[in-house]
Coordinates of C-alpha atoms in Angstrom, one line a residue:
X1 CA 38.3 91.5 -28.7
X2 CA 39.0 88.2 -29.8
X3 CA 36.3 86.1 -31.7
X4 CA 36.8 82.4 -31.6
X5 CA 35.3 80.1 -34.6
X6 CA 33.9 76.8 -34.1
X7 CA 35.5 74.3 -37.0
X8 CA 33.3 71.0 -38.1
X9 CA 36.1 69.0 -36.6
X10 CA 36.2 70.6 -33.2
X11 CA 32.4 70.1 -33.0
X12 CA 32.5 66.3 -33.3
X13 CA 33.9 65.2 -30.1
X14 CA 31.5 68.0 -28.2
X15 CA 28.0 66.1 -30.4
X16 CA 29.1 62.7 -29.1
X17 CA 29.4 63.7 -25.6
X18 CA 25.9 64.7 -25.5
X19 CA 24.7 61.4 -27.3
X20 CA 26.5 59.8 -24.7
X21 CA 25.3 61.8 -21.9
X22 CA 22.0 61.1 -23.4
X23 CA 22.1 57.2 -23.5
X24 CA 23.4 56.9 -20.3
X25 CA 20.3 58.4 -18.7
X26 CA 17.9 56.1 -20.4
X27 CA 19.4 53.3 -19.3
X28 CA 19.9 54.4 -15.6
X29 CA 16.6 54.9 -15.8
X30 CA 14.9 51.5 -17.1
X31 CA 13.6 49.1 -14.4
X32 CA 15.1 45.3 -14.0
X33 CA 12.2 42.7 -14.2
X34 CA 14.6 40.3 -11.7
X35 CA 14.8 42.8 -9.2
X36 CA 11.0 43.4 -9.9
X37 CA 10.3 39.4 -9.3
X38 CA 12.3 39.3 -6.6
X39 CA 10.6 42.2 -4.1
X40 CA 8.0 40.4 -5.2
X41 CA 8.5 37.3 -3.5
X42 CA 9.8 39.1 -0.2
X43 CA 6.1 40.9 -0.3
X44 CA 4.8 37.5 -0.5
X45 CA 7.1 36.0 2.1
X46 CA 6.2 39.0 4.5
X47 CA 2.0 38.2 3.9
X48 CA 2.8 35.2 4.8
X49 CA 4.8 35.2 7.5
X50 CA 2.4 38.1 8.8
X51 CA -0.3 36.0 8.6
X52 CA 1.2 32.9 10.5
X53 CA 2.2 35.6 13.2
X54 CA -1.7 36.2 13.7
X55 CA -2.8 32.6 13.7
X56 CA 0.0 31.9 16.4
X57 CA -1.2 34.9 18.3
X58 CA -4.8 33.9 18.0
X59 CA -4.5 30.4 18.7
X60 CA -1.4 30.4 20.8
X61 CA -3.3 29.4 24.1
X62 CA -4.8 25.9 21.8
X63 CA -0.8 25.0 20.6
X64 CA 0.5 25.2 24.0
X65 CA -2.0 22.7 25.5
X66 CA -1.6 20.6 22.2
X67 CA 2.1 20.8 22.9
X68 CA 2.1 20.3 26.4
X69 CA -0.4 17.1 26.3
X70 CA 1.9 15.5 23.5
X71 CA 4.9 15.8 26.8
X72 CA 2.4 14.1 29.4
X73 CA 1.8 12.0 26.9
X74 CA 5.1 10.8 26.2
X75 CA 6.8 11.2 29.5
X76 CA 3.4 8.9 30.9
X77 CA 4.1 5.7 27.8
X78 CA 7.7 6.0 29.1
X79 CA 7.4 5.8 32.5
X80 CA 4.6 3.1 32.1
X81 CA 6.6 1.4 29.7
X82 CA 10.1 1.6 31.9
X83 CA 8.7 1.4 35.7
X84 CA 5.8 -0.7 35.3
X85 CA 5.4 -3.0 32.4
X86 CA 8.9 -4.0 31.5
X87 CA 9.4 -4.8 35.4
X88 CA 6.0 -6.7 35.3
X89 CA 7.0 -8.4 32.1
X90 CA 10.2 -10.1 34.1
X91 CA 8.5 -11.1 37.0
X92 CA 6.1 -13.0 34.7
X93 CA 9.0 -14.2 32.7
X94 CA 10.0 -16.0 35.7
X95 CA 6.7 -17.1 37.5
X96 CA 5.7 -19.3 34.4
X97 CA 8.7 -21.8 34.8
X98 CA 6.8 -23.4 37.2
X99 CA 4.0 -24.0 35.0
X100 CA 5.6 -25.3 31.9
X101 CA 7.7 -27.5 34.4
X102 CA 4.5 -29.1 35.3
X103 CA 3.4 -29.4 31.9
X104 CA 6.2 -30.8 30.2
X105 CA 6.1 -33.7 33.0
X106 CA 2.7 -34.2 32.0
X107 CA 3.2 -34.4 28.4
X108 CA 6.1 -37.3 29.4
X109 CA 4.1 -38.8 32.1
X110 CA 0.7 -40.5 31.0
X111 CA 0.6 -41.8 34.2
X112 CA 0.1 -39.2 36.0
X113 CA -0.7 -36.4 33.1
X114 CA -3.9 -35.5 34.1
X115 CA -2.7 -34.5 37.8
X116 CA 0.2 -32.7 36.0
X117 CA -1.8 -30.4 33.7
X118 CA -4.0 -29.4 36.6
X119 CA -1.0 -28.5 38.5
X120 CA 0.4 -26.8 35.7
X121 CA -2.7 -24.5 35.2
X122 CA -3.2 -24.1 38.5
X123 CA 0.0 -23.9 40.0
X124 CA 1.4 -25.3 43.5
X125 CA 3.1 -24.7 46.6
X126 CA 3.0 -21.0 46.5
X127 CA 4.0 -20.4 42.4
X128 CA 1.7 -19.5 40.0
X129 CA -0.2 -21.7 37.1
X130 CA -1.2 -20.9 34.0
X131 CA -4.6 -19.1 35.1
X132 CA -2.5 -17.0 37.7
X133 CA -0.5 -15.5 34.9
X134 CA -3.1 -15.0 32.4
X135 CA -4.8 -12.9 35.6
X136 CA -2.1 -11.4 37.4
X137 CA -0.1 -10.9 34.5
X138 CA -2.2 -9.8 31.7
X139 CA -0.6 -8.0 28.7
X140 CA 2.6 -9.8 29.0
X141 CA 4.3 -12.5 26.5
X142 CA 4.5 -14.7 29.4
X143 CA 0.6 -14.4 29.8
X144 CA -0.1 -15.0 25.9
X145 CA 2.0 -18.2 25.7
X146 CA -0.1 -19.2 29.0
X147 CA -3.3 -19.1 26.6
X148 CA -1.3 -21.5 24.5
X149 CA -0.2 -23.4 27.2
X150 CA -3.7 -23.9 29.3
X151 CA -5.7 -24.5 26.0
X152 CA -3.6 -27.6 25.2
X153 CA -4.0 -28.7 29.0
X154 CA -7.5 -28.1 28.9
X155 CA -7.7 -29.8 25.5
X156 CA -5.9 -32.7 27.2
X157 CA -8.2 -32.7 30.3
X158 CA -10.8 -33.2 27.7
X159 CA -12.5 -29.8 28.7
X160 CA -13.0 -28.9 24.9
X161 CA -15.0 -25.8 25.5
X162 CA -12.3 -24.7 27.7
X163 CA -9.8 -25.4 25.4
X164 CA -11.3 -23.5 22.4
X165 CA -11.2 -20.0 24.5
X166 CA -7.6 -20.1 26.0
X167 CA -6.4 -21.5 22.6
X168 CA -8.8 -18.3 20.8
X169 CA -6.8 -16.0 23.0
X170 CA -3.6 -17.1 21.9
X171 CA -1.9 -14.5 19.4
X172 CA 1.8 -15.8 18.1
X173 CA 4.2 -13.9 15.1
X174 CA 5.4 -17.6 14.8
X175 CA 3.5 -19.9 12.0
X176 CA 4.0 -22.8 13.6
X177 CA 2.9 -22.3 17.0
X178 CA -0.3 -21.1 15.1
X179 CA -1.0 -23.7 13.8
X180 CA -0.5 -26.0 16.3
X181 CA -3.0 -24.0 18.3
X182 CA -5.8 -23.3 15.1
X183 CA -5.1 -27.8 14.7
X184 CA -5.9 -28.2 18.2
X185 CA -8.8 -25.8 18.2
X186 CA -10.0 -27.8 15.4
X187 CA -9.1 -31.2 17.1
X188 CA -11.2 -29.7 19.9
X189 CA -14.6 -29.2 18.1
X190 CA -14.2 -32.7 16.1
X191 CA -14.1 -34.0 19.9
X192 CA -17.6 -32.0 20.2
X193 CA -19.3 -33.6 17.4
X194 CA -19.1 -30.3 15.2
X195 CA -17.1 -31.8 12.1
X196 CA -17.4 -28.5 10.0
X197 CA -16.0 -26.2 12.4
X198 CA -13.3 -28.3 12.8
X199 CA -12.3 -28.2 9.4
X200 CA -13.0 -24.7 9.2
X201 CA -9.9 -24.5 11.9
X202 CA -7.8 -27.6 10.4
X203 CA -7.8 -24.9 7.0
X204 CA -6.7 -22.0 9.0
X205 CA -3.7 -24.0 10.3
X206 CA -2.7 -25.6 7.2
X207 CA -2.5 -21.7 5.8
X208 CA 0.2 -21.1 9.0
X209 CA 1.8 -24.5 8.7
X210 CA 4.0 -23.4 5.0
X211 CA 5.7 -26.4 4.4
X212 CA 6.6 -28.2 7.5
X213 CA 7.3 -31.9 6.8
X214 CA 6.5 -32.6 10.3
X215 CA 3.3 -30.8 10.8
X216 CA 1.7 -30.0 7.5
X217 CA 1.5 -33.8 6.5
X218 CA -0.5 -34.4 10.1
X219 CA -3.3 -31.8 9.1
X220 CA -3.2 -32.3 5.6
X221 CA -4.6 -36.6 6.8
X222 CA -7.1 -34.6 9.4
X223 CA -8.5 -32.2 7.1
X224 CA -8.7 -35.1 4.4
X225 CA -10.1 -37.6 7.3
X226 CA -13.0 -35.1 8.1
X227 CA -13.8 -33.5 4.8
X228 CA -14.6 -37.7 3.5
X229 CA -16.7 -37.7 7.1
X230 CA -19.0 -34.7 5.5
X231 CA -19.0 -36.5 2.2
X232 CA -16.8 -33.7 0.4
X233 CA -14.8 -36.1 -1.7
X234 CA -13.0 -33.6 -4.0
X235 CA -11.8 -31.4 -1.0
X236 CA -10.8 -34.8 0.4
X237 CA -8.9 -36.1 -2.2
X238 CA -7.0 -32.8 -2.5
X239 CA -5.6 -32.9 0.9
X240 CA -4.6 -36.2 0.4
X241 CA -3.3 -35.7 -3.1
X242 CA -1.3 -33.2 -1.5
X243 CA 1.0 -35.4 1.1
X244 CA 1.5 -37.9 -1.7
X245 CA 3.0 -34.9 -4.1
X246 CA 4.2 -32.8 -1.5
X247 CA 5.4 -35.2 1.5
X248 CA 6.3 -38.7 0.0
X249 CA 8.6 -39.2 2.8
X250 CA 6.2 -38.4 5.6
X251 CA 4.5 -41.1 7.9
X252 CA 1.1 -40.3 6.4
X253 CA 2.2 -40.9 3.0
X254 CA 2.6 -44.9 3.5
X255 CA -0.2 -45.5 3.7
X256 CA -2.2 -42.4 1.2
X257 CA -3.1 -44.3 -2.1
X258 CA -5.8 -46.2 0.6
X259 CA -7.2 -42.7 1.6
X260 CA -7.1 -41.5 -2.2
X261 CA -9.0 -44.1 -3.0
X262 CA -11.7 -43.6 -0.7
X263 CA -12.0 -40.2 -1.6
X264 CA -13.0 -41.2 -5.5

């Protein structure tokens, strides 16, 4: 029988294989806190996801209706806005010509203006006026510039009160237009003996006029002109302070120092 003997050097390499061994299962076996975080958020993503699942399911009957009435909805503003406005809005676009015809004649015609702006608001020989438009019409561009239109023919008929409503109805993006119509409005109630509304609307148009060295100047001497007429001689001597600073080349400014001085 042979006995083998176990020498201090051949033990060495047979100790660090089990320290190795060793180590190696402790860290095998210790967790990793990303992949920890990470499940985590998948369990989360899963709640959630379960729980939209269940509010669909519950409430599925409520979406489709919402759904489906946003369609109609659409499909309706489209087919009203392609079949019967925008074909409405031509036709109108070509029915006013008439009407401003008339009342451009009647603006160059003082002759015969007053026969003029009748026919222009109430049209003639089978085309529509201005009051046609505004009822046949209403909703269109062509209708709102009719407001416009029939307030400063009514205005110009000397019906004041009737000028003041069309000329309310007006709505314009454009400054000057509004205030040409807030000027006549204002116009229009000075002709009714009610001098502080008439300022009141002179103000509103200067506010839309900017700086227009044709119509600012104009309403600037009116609002001056009335303001003196209700004794407010500071207000007064502003507006006119203002075409003699701000307009020196203007008609109204020829003659302003005379205002000014008025207004001390």
């Amino acid at each position: 029988t042979e006995i083998y003997t176990l020498s201090l050097h051949d033990a060495l390499p047979i100790c660090n294989m089990a320290t190795y061994k060793k180590r190696s299962r402790k860290n095998t076996s210790s967790s990793d806190p990303n992949l920890s975080s990470t499940k985590q958020v998948f369990e989360t993503l899963d709640d959630r996801a379960s729980r939209t699942e269940i509010f669909v399911n519950r409430y599925q009957k409520y979406l489709t209706g919402f759904v489906s009435l946003l369609l109609i909805m659409f499909v309706l503003y489209f087919g009203y806005e392609k079949f019967i406005l925008q074909p409405k809005i031509n036709e109108a676009d070509q029915e006013i010509f008439t009407a401003q015809k008339y009342f451009n004649e009647a603006i160059n015609n003082d002759e015969q203006s007053d026969s003029l702006f009748n026919l222009s608001l109430n049209g003639a020989e089978g085309k529509f006026g201005f009051l046609d438009i505004i009822e046949n019409y209403s909703g269109t561009p062509a209708a709102n510039l009719s407001f416009y239109y029939s307030g400063v023919s009514y205005y110009n008929l000397e019906k004041f009160d009737l000028a003041i409503k069309n000329l309310n109805s007006f709505k314009s993006n454009d400054d000057i237009l509004s205030a040409l119509a807030m000027s006549t409005i204002g116009d229009s109630f000075i002709q009714l003996n009610q001098l502080e509304d008439g300022l009141n609307y002179f103000e509103k148009a200067l506010s839309n006029a900017n700086n227009n060295s044709f119509i600012k100047p104009i309403i600037l001497l009116k609002s001056g002109n009335i303001a003196l007429a209700l004794n407010k001689k500071s207000k007064a001597k502003n507006y006119f302070q203002q075409i003699k600073d701000d307009f020196p080349e203007s008609l109204q400014a020829s003659t302003i120092d005379i205002n000014i001085a008025q207004a001390q």
